[in-house]
PDB file of C-alpha atoms in Angstrom:
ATOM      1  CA  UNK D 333     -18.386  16.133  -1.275  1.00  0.00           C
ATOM      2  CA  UNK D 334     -18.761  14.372  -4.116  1.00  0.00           C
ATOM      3  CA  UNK D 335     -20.075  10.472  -4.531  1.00  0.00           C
ATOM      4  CA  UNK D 336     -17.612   8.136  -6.164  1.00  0.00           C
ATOM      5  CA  UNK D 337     -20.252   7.719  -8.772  1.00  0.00           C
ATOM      6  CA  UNK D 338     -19.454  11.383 -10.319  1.00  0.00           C
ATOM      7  CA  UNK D 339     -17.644  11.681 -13.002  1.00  0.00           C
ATOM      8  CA  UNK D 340     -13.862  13.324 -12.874  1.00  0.00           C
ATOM      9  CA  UNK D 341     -13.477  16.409 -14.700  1.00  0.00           C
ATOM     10  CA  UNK D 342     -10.158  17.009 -16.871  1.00  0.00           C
ATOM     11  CA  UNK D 343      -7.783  14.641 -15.449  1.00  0.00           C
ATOM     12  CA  UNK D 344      -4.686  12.956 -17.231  1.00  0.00           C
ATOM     13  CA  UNK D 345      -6.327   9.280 -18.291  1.00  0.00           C
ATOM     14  CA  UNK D 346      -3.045   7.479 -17.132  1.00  0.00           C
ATOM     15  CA  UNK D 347      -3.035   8.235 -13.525  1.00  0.00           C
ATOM     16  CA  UNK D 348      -5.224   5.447 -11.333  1.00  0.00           C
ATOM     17  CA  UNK D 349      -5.020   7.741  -8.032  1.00  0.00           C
ATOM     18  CA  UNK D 350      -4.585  11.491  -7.501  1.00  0.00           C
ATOM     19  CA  UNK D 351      -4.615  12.901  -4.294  1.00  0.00           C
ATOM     20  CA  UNK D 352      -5.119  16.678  -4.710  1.00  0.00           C
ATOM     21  CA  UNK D 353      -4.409  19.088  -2.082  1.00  0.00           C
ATOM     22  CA  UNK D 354      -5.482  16.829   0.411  1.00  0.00           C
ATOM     23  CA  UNK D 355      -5.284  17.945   4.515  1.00  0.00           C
ATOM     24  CA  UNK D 356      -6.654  15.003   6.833  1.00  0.00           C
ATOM     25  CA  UNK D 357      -5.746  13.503  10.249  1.00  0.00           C
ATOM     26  CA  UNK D 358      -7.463  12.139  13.235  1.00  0.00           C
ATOM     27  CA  UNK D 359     -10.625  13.714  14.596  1.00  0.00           C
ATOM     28  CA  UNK D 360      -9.563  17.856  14.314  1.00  0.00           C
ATOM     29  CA  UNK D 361      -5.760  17.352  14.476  1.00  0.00           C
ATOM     30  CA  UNK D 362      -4.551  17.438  10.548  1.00  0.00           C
ATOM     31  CA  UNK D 363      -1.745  15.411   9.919  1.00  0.00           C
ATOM     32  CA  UNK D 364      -1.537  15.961   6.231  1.00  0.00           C
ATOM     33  CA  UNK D 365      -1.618  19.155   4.798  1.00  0.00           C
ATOM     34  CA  UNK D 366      -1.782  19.837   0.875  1.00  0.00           C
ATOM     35  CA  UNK D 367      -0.955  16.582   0.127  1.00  0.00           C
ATOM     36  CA  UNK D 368      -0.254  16.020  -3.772  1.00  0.00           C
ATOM     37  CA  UNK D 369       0.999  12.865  -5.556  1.00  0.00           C
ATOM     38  CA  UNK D 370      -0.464  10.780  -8.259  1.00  0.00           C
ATOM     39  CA  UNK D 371       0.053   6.790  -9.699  1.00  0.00           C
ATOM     40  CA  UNK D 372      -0.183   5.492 -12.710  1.00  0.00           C
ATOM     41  CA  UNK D 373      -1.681   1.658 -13.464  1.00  0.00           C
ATOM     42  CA  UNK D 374       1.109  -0.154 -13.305  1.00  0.00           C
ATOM     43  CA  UNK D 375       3.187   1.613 -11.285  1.00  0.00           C
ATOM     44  CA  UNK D 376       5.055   1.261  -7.935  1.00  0.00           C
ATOM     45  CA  UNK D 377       4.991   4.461  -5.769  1.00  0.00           C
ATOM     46  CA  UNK D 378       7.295   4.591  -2.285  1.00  0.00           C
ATOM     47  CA  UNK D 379       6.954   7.003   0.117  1.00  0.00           C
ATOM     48  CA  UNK D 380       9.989   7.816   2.473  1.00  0.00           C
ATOM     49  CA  UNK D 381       9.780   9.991   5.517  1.00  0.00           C
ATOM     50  CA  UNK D 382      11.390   9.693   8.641  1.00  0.00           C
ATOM     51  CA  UNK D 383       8.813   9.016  11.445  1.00  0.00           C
ATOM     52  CA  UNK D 384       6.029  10.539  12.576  1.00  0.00           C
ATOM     53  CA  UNK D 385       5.913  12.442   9.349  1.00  0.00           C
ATOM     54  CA  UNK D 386       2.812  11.271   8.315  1.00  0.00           C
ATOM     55  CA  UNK D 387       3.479   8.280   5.812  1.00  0.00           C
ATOM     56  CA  UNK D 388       0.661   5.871   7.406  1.00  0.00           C
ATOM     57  CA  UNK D 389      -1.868   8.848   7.895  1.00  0.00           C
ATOM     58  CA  UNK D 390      -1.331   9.000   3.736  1.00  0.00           C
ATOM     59  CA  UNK D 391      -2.016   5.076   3.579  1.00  0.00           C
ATOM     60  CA  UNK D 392      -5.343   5.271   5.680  1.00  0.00           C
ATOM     61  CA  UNK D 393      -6.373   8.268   4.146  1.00  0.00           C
ATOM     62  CA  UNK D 394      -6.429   6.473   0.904  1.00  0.00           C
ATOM     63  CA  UNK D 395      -8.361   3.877   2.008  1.00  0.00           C
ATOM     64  CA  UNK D 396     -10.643   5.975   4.250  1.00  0.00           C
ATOM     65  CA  UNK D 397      -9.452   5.537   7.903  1.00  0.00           C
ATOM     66  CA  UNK D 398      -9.049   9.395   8.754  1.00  0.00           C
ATOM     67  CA  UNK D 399     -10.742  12.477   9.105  1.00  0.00           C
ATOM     68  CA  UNK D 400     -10.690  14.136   5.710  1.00  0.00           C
ATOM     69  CA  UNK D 401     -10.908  18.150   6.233  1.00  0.00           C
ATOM     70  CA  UNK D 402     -10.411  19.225   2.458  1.00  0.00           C
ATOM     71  CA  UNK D 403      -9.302  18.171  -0.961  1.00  0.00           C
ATOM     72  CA  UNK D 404     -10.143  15.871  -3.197  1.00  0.00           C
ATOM     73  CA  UNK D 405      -8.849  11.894  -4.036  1.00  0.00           C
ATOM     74  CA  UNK D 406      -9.592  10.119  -7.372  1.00  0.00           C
ATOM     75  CA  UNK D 407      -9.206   6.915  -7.840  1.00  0.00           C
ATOM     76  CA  UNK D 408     -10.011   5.163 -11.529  1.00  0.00           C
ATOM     77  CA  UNK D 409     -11.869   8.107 -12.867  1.00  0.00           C
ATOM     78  CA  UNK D 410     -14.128   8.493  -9.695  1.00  0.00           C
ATOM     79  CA  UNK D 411     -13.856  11.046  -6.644  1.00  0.00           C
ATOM     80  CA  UNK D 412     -13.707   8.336  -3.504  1.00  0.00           C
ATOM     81  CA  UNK D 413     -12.941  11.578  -0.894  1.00  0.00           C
ATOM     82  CA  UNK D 414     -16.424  10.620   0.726  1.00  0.00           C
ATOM     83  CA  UNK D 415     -16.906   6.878   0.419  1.00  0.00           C
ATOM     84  CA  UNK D 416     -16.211   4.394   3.700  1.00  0.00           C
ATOM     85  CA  UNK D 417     -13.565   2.392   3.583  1.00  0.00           C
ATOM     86  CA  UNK D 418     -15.583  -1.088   2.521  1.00  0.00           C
ATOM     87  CA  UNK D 419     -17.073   1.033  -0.572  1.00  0.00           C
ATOM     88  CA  UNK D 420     -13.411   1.860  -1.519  1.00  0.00           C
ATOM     89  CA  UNK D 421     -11.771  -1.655  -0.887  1.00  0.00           C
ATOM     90  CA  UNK D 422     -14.891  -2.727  -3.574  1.00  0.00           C
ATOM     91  CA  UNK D 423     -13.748  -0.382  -5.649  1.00  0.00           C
ATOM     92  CA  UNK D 424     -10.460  -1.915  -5.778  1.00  0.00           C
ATOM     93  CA  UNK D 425      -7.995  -0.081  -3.049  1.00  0.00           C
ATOM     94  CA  UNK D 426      -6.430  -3.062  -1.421  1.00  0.00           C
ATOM     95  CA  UNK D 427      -4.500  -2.068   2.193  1.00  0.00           C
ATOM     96  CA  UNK D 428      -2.232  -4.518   3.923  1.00  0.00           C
ATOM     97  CA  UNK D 429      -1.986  -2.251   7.273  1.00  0.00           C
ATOM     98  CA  UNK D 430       0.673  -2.169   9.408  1.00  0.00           C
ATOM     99  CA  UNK D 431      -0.318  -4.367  12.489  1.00  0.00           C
ATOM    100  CA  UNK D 432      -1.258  -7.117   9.790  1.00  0.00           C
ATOM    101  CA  UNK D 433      -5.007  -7.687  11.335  1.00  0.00           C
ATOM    102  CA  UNK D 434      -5.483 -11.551  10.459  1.00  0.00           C
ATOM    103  CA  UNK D 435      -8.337 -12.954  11.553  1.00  0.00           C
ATOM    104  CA  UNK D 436      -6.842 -15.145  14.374  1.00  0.00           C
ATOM    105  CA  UNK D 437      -9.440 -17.543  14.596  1.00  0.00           C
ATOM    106  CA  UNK D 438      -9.922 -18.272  11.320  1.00  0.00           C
ATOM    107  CA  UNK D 439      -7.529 -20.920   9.163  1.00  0.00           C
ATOM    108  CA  UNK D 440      -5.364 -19.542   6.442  1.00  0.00           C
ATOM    109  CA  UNK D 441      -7.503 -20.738   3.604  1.00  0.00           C
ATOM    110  CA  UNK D 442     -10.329 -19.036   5.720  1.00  0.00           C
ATOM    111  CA  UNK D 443      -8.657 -15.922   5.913  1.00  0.00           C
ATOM    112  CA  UNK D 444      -8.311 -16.026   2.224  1.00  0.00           C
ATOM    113  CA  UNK D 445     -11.579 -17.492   0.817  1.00  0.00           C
ATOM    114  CA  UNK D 446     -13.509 -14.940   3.083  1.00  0.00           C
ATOM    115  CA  UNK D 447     -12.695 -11.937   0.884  1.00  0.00           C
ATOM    116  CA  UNK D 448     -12.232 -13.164  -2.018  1.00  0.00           C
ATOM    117  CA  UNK D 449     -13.754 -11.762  -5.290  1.00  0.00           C
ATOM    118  CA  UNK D 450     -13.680 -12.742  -9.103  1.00  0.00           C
ATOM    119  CA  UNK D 451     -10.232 -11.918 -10.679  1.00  0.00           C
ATOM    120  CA  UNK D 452      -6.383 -12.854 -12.119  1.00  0.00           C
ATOM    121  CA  UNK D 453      -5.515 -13.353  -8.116  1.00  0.00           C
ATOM    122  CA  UNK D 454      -7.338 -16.576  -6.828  1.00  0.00           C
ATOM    123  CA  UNK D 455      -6.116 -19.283  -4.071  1.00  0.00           C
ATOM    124  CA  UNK D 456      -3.673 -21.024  -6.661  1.00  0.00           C
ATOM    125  CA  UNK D 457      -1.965 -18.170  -7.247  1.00  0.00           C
ATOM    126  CA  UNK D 458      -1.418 -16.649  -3.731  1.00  0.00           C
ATOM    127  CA  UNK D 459      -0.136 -19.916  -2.704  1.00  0.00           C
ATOM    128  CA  UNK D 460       2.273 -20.330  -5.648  1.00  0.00           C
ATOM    129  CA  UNK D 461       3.483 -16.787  -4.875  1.00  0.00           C
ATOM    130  CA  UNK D 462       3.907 -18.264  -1.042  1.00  0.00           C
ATOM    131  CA  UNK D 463       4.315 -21.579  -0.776  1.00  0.00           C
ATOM    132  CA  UNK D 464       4.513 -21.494   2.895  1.00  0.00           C
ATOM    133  CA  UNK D 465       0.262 -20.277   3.235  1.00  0.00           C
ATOM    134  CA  UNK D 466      -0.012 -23.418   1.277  1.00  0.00           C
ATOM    135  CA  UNK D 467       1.665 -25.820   3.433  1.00  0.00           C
ATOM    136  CA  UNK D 468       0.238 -23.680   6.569  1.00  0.00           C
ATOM    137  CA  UNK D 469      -2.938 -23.327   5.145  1.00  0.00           C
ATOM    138  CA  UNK D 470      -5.169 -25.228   8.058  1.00  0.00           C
ATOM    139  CA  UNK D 471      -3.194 -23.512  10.602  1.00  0.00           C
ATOM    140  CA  UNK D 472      -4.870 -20.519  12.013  1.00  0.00           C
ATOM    141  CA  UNK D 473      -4.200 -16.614  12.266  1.00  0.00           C
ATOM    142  CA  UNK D 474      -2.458 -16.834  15.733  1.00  0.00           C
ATOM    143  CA  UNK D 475      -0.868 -20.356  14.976  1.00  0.00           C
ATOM    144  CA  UNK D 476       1.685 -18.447  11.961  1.00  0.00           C
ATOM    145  CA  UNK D 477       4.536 -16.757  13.137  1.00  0.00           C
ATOM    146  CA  UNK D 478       5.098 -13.094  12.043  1.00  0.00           C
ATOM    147  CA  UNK D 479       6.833 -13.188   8.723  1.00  0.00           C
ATOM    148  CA  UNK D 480       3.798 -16.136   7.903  1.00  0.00           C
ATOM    149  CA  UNK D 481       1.172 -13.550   9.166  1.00  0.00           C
ATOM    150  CA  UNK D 482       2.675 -10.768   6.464  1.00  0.00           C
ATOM    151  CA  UNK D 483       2.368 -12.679   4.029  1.00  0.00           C
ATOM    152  CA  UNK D 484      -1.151 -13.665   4.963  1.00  0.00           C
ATOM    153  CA  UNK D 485      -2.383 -10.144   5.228  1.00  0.00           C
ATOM    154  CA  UNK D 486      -0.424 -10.096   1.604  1.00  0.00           C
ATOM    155  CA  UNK D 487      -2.252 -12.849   0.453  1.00  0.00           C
ATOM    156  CA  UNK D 488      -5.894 -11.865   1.853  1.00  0.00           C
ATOM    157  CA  UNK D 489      -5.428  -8.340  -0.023  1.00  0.00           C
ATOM    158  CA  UNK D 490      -4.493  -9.897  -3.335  1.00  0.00           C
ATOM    159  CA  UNK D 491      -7.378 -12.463  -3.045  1.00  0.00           C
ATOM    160  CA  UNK D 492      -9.658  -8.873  -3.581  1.00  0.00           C
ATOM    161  CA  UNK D 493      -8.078  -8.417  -6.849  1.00  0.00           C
ATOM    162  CA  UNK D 494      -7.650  -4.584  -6.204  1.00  0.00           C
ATOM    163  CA  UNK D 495      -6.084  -2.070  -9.275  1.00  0.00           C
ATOM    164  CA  UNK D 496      -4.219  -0.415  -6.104  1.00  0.00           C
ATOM    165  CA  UNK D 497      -2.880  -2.043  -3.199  1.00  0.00           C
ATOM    166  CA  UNK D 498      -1.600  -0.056  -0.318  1.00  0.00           C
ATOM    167  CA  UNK D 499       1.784  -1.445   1.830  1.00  0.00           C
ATOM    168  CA  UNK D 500       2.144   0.120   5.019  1.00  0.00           C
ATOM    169  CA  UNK D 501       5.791  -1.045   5.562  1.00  0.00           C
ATOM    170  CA  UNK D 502       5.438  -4.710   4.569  1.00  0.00           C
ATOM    171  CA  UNK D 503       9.195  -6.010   5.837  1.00  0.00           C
ATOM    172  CA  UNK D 504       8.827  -4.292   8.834  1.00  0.00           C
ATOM    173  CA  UNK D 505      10.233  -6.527  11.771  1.00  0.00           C
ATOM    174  CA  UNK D 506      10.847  -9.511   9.959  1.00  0.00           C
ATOM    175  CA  UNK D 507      13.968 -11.703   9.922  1.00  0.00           C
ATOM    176  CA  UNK D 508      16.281 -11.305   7.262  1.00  0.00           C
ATOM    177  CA  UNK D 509      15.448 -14.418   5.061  1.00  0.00           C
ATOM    178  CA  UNK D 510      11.630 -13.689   5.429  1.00  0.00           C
ATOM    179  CA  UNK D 511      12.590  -9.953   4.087  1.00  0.00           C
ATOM    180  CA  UNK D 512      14.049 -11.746   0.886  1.00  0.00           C
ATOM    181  CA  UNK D 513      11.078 -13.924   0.525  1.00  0.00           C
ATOM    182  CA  UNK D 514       8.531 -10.570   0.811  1.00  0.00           C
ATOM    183  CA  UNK D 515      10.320  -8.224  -1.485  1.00  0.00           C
ATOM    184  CA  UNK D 516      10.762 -11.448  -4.304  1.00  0.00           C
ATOM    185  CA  UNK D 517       7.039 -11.555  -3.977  1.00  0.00           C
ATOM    186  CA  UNK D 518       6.506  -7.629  -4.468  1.00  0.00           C
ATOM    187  CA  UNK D 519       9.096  -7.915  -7.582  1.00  0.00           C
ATOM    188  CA  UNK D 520       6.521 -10.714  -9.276  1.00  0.00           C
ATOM    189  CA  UNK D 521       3.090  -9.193  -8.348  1.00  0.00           C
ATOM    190  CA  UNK D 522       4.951  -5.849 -10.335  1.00  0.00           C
ATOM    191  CA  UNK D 523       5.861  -7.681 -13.159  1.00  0.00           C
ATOM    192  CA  UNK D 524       3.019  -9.872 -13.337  1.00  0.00           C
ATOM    193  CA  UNK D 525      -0.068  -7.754 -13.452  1.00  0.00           C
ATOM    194  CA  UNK D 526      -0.849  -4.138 -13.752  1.00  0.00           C
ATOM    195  CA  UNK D 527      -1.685  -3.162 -10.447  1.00  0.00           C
ATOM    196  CA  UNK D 528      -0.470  -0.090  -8.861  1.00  0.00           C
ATOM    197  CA  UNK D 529       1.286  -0.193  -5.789  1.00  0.00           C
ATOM    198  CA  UNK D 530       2.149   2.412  -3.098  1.00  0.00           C
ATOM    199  CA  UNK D 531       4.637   1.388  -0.807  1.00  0.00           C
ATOM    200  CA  UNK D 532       5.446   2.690   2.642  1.00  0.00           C
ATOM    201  CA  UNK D 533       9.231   1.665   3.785  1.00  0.00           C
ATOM    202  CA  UNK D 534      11.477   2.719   6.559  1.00  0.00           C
ATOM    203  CA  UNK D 535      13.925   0.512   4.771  1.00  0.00           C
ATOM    204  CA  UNK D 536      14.249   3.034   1.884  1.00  0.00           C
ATOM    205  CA  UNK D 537      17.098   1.259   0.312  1.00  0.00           C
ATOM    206  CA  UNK D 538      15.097  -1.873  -0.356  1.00  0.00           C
ATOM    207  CA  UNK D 539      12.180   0.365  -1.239  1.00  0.00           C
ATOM    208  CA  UNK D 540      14.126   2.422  -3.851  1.00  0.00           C
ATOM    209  CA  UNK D 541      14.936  -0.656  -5.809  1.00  0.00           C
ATOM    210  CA  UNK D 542      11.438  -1.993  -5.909  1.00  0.00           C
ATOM    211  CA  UNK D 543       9.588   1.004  -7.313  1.00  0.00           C
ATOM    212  CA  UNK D 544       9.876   3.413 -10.692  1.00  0.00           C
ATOM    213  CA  UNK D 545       9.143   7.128  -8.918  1.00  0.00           C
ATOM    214  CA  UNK D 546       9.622   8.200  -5.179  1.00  0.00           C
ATOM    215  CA  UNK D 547       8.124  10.854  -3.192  1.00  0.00           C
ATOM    216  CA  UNK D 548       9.683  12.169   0.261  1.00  0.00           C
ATOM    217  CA  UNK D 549       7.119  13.533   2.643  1.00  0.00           C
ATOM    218  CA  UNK D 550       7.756  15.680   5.917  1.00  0.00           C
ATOM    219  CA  UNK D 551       5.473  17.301   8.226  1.00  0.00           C
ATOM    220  CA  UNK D 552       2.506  16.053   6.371  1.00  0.00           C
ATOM    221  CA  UNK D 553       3.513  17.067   3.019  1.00  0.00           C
ATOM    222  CA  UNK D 554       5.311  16.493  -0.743  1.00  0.00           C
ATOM    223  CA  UNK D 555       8.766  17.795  -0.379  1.00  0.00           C
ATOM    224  CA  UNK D 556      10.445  15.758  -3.141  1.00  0.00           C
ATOM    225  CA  UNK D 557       8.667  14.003  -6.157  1.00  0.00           C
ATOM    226  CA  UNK D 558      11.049  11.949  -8.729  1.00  0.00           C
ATOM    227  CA  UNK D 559      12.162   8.521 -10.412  1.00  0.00           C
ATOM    228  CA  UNK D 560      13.401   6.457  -7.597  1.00  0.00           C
ATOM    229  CA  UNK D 561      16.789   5.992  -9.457  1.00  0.00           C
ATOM    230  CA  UNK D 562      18.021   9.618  -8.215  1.00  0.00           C
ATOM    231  CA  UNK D 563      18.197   8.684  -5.075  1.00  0.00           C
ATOM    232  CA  UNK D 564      18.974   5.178  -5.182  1.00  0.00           C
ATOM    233  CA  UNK D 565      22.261   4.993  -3.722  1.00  0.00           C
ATOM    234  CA  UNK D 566      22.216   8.359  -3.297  1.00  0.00           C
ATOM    235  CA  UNK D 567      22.584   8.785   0.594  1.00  0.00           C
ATOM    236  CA  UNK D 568      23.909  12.603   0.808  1.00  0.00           C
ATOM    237  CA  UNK D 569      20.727  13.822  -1.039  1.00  0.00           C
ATOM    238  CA  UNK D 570      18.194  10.795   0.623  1.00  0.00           C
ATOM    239  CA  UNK D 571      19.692  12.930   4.434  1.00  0.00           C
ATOM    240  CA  UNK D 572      19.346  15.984   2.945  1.00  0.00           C
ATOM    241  CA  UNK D 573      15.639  15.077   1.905  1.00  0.00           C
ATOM    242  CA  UNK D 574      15.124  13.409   5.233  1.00  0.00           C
ATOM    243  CA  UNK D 575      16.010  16.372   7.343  1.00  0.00           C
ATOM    244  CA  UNK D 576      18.900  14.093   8.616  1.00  0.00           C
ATOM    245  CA  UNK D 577      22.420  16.499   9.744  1.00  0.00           C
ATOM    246  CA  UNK D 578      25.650  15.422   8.256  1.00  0.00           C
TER     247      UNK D 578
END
């Protein structure tokens, strides 16, 4: 494998990741097979699948969580397929994992000053995108209730200032109001910088509208690639993409 200091080889300058024909899992069971998609700076990416297709193993592959059997991942002109997960986050692959994973003992200011590195995306701004960490913001991890703790794991990845950030289905649970609150947030950070953003979301009607391409895996692979427009609204094609019988 490759070092992410090596430089990539005949690759279209716009595209911030590629994942090429990459097969990874969890010790020697391969959950992804041949996996192929690519972002652009800028750019929102969702991924639908129904579950258990392998959407999260994509996600921590990225940021280096699984066992990667073959292929190759480029991220910002350098091959990352070997580098630890910490050497990828510095790199600037932000994650905001499923289960959240505040630090519980430490204040919300903590959580965010502990990570934090140079950048457009300091305390001032994650607080005037939510308020709430602001007026919570000596409270700590375990004192915030679950919606509060989202947007704290939200908060703590921006304060990185990553060029890709990685949601592993960030409404996931939450109450209806706190949904509104989370996707308004997404819609700014889009329009407001030029980070890339892939975006995991059982809620694939929300998802749809928050992103400019789509891609549809199943058992671990691609099996639909296009603007997220065709199947907005769409739900005869989004169950016939989804495996789902009429």
């Amino acid at each position: 494998m490759q070092s992410a200091a090596t430089a990539r080889p005949t690759v279209g300058a716009e595209a911030l990741l590629e994942v090429r024909k990459v097969c990874a899992g969890y010790g020697p069971a391969r959950v992804l097979h041949d996996m192929e998609l690519s972002v652009r700076r800028g750019e929102t990416l969702v991924v639908i699948g129904r579950n258990g297709v392998g959407k999260t193993t994509l996600i921590e592959t990225i940021i280096g969580l699984t066992t990667h059997h073959s292929g190759e991942i480029w991220f910002d002109g350098k091959r990352i397929d070997a580098e630890p997960a910490h050497r990828r986050n510095r790199l600037g692959v932000g994650w905001v994992p499923q289960q959240r994973e505040v630090f519980p003992s430490l204040t919300v200011e903590e959580n965010l000053t502990v990570v934090a590195r140079s950048g457009t995306w300091n305390l001032e701004r994650v607080y005037g995108l939510f308020p709430r960490l602001k007026e919570r913001r000596g409270n700590y991890g375990n004192q915030l209730s679950g919606g509060e703790q989202q947007m704290l794991a939200l908060g703590r990845a921006l304060m990185t200032n990553p060029s890709l950030l990685l949601l592993d289905e960030p409404v996931e649970g939450l109450a209806p109001l706190i949904v509104k609150e989370m996707l308004a947030a997404i819609e700014r950070m889009r329009h407001e910088s030029d980070m890339a953003i892939v975006l995991v979301e059982q809620k694939y009607d929300l998802a749809l509208a928050q992103s400019e391409r789509c891609v549809v895996i199943d058992h671990g692979a691609v099996v639909h690639s296009g603007p997220s427009e065709e199947l907005l609204g769409n739900q005869p094609l989004i169950d016939k993409l989804l495996g789902v019988s009429a």
